[in-house]
Short mmCIF file of C-alpha atoms in Angstrom, two decimals:
data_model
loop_
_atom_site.label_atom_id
_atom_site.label_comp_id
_atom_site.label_asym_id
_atom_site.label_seq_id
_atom_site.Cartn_x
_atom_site.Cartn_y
_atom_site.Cartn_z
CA UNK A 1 51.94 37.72 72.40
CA UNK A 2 48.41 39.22 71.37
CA UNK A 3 45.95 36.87 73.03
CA UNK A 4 43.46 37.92 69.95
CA UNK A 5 45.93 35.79 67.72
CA UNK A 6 45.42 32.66 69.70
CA UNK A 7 41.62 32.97 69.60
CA UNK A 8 41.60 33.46 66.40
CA UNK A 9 44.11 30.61 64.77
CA UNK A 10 42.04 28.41 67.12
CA UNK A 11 38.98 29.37 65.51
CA UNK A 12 39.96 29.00 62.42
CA UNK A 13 41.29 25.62 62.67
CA UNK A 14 38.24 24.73 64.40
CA UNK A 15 36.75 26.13 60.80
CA UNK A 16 38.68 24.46 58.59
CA UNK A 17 38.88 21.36 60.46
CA UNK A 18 34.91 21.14 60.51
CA UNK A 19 35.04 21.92 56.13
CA UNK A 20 37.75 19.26 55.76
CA UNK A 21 40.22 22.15 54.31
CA UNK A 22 43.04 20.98 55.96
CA UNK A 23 44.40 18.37 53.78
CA UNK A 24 47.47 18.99 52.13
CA UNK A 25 47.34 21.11 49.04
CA UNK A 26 44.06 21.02 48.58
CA UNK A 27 42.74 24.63 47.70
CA UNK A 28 45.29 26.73 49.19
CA UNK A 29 46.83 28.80 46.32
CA UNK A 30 43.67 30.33 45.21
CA UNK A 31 42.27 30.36 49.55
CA UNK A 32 42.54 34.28 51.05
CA UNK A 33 42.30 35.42 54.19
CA UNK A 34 40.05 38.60 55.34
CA UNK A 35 40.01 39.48 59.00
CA UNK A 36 38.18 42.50 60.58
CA UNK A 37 39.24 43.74 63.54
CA UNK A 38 38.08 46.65 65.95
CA UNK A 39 41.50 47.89 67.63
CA UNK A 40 40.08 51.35 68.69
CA UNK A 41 40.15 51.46 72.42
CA UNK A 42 42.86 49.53 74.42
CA UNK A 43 45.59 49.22 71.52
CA UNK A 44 44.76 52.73 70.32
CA UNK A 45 45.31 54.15 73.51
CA UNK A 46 48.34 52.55 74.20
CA UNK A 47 49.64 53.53 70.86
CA UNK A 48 48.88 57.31 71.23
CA UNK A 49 50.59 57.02 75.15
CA UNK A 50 53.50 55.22 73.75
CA UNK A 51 53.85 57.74 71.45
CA UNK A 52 53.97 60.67 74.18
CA UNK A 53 55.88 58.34 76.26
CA UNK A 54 59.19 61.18 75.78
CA UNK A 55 56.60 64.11 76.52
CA UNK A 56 55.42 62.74 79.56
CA UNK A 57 58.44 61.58 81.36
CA UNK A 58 59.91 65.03 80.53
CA UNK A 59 56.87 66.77 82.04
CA UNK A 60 57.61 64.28 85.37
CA UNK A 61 61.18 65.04 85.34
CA UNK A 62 60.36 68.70 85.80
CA UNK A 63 57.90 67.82 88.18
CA UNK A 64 60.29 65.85 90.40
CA UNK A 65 62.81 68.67 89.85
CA UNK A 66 60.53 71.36 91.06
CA UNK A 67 59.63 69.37 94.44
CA UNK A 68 63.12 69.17 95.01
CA UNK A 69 64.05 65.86 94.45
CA UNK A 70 67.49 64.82 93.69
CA UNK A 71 68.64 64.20 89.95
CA UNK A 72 69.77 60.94 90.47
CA UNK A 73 66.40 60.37 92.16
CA UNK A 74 64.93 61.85 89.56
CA UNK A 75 66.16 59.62 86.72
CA UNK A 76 65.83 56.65 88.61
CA UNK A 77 62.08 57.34 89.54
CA UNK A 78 61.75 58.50 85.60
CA UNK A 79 63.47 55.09 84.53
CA UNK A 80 61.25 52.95 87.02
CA UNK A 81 58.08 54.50 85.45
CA UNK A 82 58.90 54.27 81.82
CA UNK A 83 59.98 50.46 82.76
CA UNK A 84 56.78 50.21 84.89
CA UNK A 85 54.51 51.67 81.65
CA UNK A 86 55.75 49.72 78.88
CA UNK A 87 55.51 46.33 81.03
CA UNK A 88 51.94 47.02 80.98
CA UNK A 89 51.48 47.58 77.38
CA UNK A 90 53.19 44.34 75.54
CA UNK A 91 51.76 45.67 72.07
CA UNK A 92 54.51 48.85 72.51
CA UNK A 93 57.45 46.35 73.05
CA UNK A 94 56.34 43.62 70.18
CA UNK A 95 58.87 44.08 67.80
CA UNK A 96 56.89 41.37 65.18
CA UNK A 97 54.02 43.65 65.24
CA UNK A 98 51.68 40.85 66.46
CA UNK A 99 49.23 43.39 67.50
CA UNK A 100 48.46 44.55 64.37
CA UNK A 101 45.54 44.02 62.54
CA UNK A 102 47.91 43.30 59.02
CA UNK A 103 49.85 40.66 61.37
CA UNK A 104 46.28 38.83 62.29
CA UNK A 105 45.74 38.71 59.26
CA UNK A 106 48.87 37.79 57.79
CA UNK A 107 49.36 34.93 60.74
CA UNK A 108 46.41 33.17 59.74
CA UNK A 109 47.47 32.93 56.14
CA UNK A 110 51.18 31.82 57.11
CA UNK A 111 50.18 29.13 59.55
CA UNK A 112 47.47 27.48 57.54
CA UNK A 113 49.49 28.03 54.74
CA UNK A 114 46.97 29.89 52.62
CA UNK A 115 48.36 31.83 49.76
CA UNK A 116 45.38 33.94 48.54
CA UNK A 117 46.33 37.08 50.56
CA UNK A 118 45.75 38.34 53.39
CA UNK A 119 43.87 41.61 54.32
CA UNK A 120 42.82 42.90 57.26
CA UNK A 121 39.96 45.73 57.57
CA UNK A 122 39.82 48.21 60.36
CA UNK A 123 36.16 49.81 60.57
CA UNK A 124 35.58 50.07 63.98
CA UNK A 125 32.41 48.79 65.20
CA UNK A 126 31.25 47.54 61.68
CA UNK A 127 34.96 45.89 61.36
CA UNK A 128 32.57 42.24 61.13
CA UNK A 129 30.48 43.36 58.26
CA UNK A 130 32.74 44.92 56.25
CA UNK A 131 35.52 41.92 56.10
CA UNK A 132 32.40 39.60 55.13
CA UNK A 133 31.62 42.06 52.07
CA UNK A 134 35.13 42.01 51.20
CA UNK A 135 35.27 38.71 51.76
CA UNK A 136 32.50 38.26 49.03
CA UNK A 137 33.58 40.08 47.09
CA UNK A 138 36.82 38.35 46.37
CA UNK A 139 34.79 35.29 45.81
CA UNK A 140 32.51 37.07 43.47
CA UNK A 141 35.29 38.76 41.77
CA UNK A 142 36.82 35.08 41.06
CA UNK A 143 39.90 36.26 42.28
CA UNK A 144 39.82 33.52 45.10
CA UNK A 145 38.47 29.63 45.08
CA UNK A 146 37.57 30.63 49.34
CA UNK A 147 37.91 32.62 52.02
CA UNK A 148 38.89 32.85 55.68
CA UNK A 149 36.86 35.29 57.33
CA UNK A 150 37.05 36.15 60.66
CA UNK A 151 36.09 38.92 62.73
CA UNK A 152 37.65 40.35 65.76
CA UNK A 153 37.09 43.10 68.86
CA UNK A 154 40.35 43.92 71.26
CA UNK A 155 38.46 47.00 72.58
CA UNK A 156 35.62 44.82 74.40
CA UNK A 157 35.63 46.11 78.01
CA UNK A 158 32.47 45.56 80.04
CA UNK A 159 31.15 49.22 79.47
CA UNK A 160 31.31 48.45 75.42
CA UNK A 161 29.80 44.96 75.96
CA UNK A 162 26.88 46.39 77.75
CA UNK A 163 26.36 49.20 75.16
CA UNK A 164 26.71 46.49 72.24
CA UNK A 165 24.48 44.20 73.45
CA UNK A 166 22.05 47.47 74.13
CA UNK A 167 22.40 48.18 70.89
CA UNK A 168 21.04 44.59 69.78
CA UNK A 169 25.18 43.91 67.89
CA UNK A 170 25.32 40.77 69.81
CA UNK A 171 23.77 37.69 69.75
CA UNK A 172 21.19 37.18 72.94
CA UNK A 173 22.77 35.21 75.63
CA UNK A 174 21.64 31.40 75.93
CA UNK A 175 19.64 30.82 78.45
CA UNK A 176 20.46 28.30 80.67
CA UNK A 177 18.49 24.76 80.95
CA UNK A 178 17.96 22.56 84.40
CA UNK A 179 18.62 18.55 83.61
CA UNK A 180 14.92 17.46 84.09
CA UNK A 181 13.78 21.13 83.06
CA UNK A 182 10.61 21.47 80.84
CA UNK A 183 9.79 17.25 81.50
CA UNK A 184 6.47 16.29 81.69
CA UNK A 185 5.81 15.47 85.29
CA UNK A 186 5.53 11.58 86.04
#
């Protein structure tokens, strides 16, 4: 399963638990659901592999065909990788489509039982922002009493962290405070 879904139903029952939303009925026809998510990296690379998965294991077949290896060899060491690849990318074998940004989005609503629609935005880095201005707009528009909003990165690797928080698109880290630390001195 997409550990992004977990964080994020956990967040938002944390959310709704803190503005008392959760009691039965109250609010949930008219209560929408906007998530933005940044899927670029990991899950976009995956996808594009996945989908030159046949290409590839034809170009090693050849390969293993023009070092001489045997064709039984051959298929078995083609079958081991393809086996071998896909274990390592769980998104490619989720047959719910759980790693979606639509299925985030469409999770939330279903488990908190929130029948406002769901809609999840895609705009890379700015994926944040622009769910919270569609997210106000719905409530502007009327269409919707309230709105989930949540926000989501799956691409986060410590190379992007760095360069975010560079770039000032993450809140500063908090410092860290001593018991005893800043007392005046008996």
């Amino acid at each position: 399963a997409n550990p992004l879904r977990f964080l994020l139903l956990d967040s938002v029952d944390q959310a709704l638990r803190e503005a008392r939303r959760l009691k039965k009925g109250r609010g949930r026809a008219r209560s929408a659901v906007v998530v933005g998510l940044d899927f670029s990296s990991d899950f976009g690379n995956s996808l594009q592999l996945g989908l030159r998965l046949p290409e590839i294991t034809s170009e090693l077949e050849k390969a293993l065909t023009a070092h001489g290896r045997a064709a039984s060899e051959t298929r078995e060491i083609v079958r081991g990788f393809e086996a071998a690849f896909l274990r390592s990318r769980p998104a490619l074998l989720d047959e719910t489509g759980g790693f979606t940004s639509s299925s985030l989005a469409s999770g939330i609503a279903k488990v908190f039982d929130l029948m406002g629609g769901a809609l999840a935005i895609d705009a890379g880095r700015r994926s944040g922002t622009a769910a919270l201005n569609a997210a106000a707009s719905l409530l502007h528009s009327g269409a919707v009493d309230s709105v989930v909003c949540a926000a989501g990165q799956r691409s986060m690797d410590a190379w992007r962290y760095d360069l975010s928080r560079k770039r000032g698109e993450l809140p500063p880290a908090p410092q860290a405070s001593w018991p005893g630390e800043g007392a005046a001195a008996p």
